[in-house]
Short mmCIF file of C-alpha atoms in Angstrom, two decimals:
data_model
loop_
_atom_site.label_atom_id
_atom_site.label_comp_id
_atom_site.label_asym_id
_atom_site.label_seq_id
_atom_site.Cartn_x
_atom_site.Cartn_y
_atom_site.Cartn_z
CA UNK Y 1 9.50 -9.94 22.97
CA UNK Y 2 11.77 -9.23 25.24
CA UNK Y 3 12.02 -5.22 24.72
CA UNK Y 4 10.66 -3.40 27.76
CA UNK Y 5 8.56 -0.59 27.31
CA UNK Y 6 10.18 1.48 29.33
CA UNK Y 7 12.99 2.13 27.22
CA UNK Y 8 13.30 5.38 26.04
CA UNK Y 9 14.92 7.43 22.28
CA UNK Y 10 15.84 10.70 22.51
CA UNK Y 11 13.45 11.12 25.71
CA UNK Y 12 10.87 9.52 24.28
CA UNK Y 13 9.38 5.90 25.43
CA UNK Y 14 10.25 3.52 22.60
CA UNK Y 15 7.50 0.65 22.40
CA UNK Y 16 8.06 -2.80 22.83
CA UNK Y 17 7.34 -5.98 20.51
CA UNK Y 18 3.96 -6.39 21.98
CA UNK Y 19 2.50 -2.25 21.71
CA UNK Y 20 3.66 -2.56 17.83
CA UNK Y 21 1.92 -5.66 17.31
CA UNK Y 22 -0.98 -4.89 18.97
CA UNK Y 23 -1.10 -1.53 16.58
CA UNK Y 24 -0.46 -2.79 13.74
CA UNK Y 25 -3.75 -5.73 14.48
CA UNK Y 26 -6.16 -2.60 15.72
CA UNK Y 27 -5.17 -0.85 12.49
CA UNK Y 28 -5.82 -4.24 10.33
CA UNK Y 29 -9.16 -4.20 12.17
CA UNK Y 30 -9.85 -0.63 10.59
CA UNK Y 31 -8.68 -1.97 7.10
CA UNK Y 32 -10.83 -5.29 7.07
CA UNK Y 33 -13.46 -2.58 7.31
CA UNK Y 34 -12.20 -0.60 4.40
CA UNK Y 35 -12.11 -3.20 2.45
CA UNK Y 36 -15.32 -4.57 3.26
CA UNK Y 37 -17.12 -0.80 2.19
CA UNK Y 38 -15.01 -1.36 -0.65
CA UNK Y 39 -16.62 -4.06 -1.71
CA UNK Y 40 -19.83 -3.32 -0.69
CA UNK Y 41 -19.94 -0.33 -3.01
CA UNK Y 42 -19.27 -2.30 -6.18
CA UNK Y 43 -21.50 -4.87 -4.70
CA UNK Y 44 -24.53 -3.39 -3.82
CA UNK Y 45 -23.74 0.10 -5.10
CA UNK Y 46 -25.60 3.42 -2.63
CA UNK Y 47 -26.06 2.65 0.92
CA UNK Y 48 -26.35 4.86 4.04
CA UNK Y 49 -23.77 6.09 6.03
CA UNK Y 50 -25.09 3.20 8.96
CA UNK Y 51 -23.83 0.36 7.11
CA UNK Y 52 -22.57 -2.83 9.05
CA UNK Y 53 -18.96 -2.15 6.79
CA UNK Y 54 -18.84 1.38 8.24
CA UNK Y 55 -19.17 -0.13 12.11
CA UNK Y 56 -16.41 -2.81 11.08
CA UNK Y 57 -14.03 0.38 9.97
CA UNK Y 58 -15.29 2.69 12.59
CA UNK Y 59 -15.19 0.73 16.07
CA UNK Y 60 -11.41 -0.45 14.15
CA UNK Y 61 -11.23 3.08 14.42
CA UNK Y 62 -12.54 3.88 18.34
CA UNK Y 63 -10.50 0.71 19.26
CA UNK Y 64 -7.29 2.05 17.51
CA UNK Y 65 -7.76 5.80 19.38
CA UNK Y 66 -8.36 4.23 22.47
CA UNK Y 67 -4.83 1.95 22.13
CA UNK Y 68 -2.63 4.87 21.61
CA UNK Y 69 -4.64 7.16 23.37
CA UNK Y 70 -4.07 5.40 26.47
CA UNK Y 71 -0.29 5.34 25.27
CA UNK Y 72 -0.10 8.93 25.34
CA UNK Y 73 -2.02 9.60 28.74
CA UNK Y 74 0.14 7.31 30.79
CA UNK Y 75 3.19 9.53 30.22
CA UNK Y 76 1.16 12.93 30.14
CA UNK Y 77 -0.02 11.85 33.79
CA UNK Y 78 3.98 11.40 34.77
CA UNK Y 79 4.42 14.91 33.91
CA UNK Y 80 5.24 14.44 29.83
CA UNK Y 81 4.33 17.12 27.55
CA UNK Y 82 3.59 17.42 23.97
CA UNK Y 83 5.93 15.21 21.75
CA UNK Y 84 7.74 13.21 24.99
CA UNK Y 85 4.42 12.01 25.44
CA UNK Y 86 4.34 10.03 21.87
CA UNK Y 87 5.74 7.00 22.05
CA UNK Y 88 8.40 6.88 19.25
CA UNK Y 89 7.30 6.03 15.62
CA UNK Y 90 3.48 7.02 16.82
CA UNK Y 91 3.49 10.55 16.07
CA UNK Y 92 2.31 10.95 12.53
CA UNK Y 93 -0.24 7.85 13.44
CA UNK Y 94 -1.63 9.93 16.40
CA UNK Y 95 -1.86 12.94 13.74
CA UNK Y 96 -3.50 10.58 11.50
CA UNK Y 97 -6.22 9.86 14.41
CA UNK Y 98 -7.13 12.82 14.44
CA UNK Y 99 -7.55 13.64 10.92
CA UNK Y 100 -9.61 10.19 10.28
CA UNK Y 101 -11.75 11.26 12.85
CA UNK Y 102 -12.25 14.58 11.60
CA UNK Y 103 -12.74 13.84 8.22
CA UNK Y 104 -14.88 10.99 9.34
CA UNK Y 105 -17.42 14.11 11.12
CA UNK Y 106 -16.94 15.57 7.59
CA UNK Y 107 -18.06 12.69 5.37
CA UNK Y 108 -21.60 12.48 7.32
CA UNK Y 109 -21.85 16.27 6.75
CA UNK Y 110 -20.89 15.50 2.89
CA UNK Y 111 -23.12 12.69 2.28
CA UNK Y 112 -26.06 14.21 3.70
CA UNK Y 113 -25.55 17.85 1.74
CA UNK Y 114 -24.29 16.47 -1.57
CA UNK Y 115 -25.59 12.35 -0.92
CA UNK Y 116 -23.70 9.01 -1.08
CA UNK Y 117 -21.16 8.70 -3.92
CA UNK Y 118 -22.52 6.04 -6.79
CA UNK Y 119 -19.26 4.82 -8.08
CA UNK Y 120 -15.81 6.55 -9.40
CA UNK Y 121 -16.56 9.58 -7.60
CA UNK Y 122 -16.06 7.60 -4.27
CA UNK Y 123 -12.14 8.06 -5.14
CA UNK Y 124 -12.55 11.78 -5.67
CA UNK Y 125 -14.46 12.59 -2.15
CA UNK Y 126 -12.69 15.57 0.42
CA UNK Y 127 -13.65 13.06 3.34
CA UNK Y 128 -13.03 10.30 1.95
CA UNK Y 129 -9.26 11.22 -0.03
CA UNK Y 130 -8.74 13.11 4.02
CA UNK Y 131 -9.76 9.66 6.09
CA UNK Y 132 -7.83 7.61 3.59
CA UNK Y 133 -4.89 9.82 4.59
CA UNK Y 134 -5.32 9.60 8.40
CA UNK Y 135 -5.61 5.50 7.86
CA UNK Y 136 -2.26 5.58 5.82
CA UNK Y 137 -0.27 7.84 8.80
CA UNK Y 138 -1.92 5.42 11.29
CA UNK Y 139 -0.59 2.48 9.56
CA UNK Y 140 2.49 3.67 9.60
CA UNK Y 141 3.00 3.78 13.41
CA UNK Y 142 4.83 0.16 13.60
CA UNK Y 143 6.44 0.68 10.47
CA UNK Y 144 8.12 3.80 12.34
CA UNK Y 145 8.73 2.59 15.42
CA UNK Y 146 10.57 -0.61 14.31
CA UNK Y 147 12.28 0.69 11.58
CA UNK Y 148 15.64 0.96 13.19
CA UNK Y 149 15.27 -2.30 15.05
CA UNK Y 150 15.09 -6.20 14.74
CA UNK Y 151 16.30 -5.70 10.93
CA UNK Y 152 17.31 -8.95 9.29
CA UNK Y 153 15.83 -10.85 12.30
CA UNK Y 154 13.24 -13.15 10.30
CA UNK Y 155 9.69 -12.56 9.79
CA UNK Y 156 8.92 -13.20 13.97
CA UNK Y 157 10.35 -10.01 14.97
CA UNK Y 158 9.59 -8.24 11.68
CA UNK Y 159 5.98 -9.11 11.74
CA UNK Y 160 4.71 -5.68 13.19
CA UNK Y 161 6.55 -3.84 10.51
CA UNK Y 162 5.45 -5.84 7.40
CA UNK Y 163 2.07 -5.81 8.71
CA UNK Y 164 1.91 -1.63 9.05
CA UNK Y 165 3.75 -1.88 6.13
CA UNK Y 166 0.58 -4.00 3.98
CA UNK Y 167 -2.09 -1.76 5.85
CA UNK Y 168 -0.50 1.47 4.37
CA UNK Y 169 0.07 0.40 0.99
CA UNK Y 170 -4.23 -0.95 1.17
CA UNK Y 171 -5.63 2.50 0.80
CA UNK Y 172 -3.24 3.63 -1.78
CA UNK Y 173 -3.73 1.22 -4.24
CA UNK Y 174 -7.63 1.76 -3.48
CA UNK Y 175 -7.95 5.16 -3.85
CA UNK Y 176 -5.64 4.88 -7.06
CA UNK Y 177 -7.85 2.49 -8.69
CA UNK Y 178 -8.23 4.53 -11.87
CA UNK Y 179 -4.08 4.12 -11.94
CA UNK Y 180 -3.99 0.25 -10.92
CA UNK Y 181 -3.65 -1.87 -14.04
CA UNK Y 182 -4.81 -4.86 -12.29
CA UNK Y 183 -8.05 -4.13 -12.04
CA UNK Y 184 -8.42 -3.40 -15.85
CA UNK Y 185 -10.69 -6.23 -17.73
CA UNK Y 186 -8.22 -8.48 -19.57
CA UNK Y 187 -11.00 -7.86 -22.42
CA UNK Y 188 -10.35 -4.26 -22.91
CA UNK Y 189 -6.57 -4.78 -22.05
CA UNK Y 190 -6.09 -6.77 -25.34
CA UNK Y 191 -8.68 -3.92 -27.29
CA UNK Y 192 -6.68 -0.81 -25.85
CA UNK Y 193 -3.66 -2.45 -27.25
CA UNK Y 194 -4.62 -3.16 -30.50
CA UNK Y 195 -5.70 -0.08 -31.86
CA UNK Y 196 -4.31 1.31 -34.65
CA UNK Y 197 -0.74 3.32 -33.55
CA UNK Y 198 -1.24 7.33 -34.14
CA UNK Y 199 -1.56 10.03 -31.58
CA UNK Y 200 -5.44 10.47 -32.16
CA UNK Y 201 -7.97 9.69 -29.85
CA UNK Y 202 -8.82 6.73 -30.18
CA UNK Y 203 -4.76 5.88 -28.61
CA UNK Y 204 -6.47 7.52 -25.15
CA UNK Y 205 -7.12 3.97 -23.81
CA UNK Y 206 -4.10 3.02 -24.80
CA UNK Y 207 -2.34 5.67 -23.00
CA UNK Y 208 -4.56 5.50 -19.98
CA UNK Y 209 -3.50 1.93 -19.42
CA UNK Y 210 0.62 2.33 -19.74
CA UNK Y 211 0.56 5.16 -17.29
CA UNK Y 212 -1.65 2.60 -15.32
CA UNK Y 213 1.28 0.11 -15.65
CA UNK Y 214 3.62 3.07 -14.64
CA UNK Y 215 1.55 3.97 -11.47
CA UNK Y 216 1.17 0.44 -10.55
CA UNK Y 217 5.01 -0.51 -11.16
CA UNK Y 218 5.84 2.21 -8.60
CA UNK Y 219 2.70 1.06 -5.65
CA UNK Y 220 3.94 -2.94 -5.91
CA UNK Y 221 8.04 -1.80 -5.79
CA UNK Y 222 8.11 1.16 -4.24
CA UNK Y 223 7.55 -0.12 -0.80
CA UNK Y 224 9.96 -3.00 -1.36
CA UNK Y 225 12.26 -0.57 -2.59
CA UNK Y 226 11.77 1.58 0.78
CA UNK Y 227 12.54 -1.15 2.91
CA UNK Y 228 15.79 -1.81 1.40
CA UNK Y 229 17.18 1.34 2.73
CA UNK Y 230 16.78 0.04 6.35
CA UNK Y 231 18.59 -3.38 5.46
CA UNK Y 232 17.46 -6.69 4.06
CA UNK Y 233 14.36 -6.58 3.22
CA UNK Y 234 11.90 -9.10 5.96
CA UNK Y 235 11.24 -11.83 3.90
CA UNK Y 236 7.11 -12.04 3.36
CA UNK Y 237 7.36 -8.33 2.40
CA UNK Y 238 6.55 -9.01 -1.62
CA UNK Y 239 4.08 -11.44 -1.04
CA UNK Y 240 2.53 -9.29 1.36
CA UNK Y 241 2.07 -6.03 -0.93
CA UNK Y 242 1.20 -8.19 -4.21
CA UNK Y 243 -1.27 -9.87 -1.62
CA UNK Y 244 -2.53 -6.74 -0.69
CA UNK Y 245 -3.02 -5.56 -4.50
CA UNK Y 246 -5.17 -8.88 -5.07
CA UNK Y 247 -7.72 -8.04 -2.13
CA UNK Y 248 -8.02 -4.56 -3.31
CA UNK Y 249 -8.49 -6.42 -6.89
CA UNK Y 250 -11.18 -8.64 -5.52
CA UNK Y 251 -12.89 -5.15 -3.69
CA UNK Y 252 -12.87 -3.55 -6.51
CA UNK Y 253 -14.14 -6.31 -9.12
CA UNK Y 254 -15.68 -9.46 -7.17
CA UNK Y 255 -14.77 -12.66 -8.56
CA UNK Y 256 -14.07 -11.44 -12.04
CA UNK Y 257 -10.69 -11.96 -13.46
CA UNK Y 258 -9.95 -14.74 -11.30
CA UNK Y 259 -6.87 -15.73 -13.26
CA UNK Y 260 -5.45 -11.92 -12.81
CA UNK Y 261 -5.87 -12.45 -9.44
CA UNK Y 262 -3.87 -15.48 -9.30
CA UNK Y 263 -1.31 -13.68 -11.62
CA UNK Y 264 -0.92 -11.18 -9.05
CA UNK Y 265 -0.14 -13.66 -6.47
CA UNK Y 266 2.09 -15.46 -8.58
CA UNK Y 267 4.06 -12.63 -9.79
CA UNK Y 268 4.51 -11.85 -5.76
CA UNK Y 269 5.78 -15.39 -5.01
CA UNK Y 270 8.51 -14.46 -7.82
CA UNK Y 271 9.57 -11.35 -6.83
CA UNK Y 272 9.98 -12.82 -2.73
CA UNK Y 273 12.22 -15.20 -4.52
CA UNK Y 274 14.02 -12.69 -6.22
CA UNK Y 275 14.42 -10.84 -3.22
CA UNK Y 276 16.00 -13.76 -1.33
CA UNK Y 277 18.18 -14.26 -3.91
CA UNK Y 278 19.10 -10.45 -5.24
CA UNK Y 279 19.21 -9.26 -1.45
CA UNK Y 280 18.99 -5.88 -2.10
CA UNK Y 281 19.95 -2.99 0.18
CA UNK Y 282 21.17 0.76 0.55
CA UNK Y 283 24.38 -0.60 0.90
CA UNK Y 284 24.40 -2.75 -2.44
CA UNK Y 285 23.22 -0.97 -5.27
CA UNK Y 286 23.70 -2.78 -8.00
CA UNK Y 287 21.74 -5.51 -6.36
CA UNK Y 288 19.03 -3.30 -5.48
CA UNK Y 289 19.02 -2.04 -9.37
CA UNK Y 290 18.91 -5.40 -10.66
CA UNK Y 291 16.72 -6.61 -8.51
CA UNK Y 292 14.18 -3.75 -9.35
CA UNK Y 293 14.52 -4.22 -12.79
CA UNK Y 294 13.92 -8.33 -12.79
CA UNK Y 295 11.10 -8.02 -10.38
CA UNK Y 296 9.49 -5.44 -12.87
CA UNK Y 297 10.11 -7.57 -15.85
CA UNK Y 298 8.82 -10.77 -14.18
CA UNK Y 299 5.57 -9.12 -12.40
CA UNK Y 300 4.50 -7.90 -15.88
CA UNK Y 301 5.24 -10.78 -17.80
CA UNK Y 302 3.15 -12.82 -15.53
CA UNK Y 303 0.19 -10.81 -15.66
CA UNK Y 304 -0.01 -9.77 -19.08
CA UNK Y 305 0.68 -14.05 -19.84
CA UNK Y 306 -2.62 -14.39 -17.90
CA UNK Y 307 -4.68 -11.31 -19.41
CA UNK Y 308 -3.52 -12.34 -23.27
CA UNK Y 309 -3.80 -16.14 -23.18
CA UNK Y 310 -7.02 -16.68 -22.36
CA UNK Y 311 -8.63 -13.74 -24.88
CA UNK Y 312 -5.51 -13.29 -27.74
CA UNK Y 313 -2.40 -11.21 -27.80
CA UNK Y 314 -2.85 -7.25 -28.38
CA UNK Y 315 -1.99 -6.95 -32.41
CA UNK Y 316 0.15 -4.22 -32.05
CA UNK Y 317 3.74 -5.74 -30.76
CA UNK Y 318 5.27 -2.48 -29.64
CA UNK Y 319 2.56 -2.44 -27.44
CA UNK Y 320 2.02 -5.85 -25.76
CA UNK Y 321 6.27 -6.19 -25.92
CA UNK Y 322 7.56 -2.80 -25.39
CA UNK Y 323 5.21 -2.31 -21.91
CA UNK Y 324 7.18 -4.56 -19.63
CA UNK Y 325 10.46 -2.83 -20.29
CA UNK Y 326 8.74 0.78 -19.76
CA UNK Y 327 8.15 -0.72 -16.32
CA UNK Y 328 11.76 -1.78 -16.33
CA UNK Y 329 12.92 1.82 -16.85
CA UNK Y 330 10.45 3.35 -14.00
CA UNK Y 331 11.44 0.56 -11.73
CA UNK Y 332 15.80 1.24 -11.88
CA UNK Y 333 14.69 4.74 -12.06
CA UNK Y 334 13.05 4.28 -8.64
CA UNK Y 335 15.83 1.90 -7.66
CA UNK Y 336 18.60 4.64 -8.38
CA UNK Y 337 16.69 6.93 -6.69
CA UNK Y 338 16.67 4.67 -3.64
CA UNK Y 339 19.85 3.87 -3.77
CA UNK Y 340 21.66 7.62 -3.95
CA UNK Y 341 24.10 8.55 -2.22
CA UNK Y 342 22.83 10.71 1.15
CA UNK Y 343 24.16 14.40 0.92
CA UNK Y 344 27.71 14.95 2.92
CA UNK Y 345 26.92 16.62 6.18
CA UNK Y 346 27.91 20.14 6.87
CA UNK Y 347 30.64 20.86 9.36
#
């Protein structure tokens, strides 16, 4: 807390503890709301654009523009211009303002041309795939602004981050429901993987659900991964993003799959215990490697334990044992990536 907020990066004012955290709560605001529609849409299926979820999202929304809004006016009225006038980290979230609220314009149009999506096609909308955008770049205003700052200083002064951090990775995993194996049905998990083995099409399911595991292998690591370029990782940051892919679980599905849900939780408690332990960061690779590829094997063999044991394992092995280790592979792929080398700098 005690940053002042008049100190300035490369001209531009750099905000303190308190404008982050108040950011990244305005945007969580905005994301209840999300959520809530999310829900409501499985729930109780059509609505109207007037829904009591929509005014949760949308005064998140007013309240949000109006917070950084007033951040950017202050300086333009001291004789700032364009950029200077941003405090630092805010830029792409001010962008993303802009575009929620156009897009927002656009799905009103949209539903009342074409009417209210009725269920999968929600995740295919213009509006809706260009607002979920503009709520990712605004999440990411704290996670900018304190990324070069307060690193390895507990989860006090990290709070902001790990917060912006959560409310970007929401809308992802939403809008990638048809790639999130979580949400599958632990029923047609087991079927998927026990039909017979050729490349016909009746493998499709199968298919469909490992790249699901793929897709979701990247959305639970890849943001852990991220954050280990900055330093070591702010502990919290696991359980928050595996917390985050349960509420999106219980948007998308209700109450069903309750012990999936717990899985998921589980799994994140594992993986904040192998980051506390692995400590993995730009500057130790092989940690960061073998930390990827543990906290892959142990997410998956956690929540395939709780789809399988309560129906019956897949009867196909290859299937049910060879999985987890594909998400090995993808997840030291990702870690290697992450942990490259930065090109030499020209002279």
């Amino acid at each position: 807390m005690g940053e002042r907020r008049v100190a300035r990066i490369g001209g531009r004012i750099l905000p303190s503890y308190r404008f982050d955290l108040i950011s990244a709560l305005l945007g969580l605001w905005m994301f209840v709301g999300l959520l809530l529609d999310a829900w409501a849409h499985s729930i109780y299926g059509v609505e109207s654009f007037f829904t009591a979820w929509h005014a949760v999202l949308y005064t998140g929304f007013l309240a949000t523009s109006a917070w950084l809004g007033w951040a950017v006016l202050q300086p333009m009225l001291a004789g700032a211009r364009g950029l200077q006038a941003v405090p630092y980290g805010y830029a792409l979230a001010v962008a993303g303002l802009v575009l929620f609220g156009v897009c927002a314009v656009a799905d009103l149009v949209w539903h009342e041309i074409f009417g209210i999506e009725n269920g999968f096609d929600v995740l295919f909308s213009p509006s809706h795939l260009g607002l979920i955008t503009g709520g990712v770049l605004i999440g990411t205003g704290p996670v900018r602004s304190r990324w070069g700052r307060g690193v390895g200083r507990g989860l006090r002064v990290e709070f902001p981050l790990l917060l912006g951090l959560t409310l970007s990775v929401m809308p992802v995993f939403m809008f990638l429901e048809y790639g999130d194996a979580l949400v599958w049905d632990p029923r047609a998990v087991v079927e998927v993987l026990s039909v017979r083995p050729d490349f016909g099409p009746n493998t499709r399911g199968t298919s469909a659900f490992s790249a699901a595991v793929v897709i979701t292998t990247l959305m639970l690591l890849g943001p852990l991964l991220m954050l280990s370029r900055r330093g070591p990782v702010p502990p919290g940051a696991a359980v928050g993003v595996y917390a985050t892919a349960t509420l999106v679980q219980v948007s998308v599905t209700g109450a069903a799959f309750p012990h999936v849900k717990i899985a998921t939780v589980v799994a994140g408690v594992l993986v904040e215990v192998l980051l506390y332990w692995c400590r993995p960061t730009y500057l130790r690779p092989h940690a960061t490697v073998g930390f990827a590829a543990a906290a892959a094997l142990g997410t998956w063999v956690v929540v395939f334990a709780a789809m399988y044991v309560p129906e019956r394992f897949p009867r196909v092995p290859e299937y049910w044992a060879g999985l987890p280790f594909i998400a090995v592979a993808v997840a030291v792929l990702l870690a290697l990536l992450v942990t490259a080398p930065s090109p030499p700098r020209r002279r």
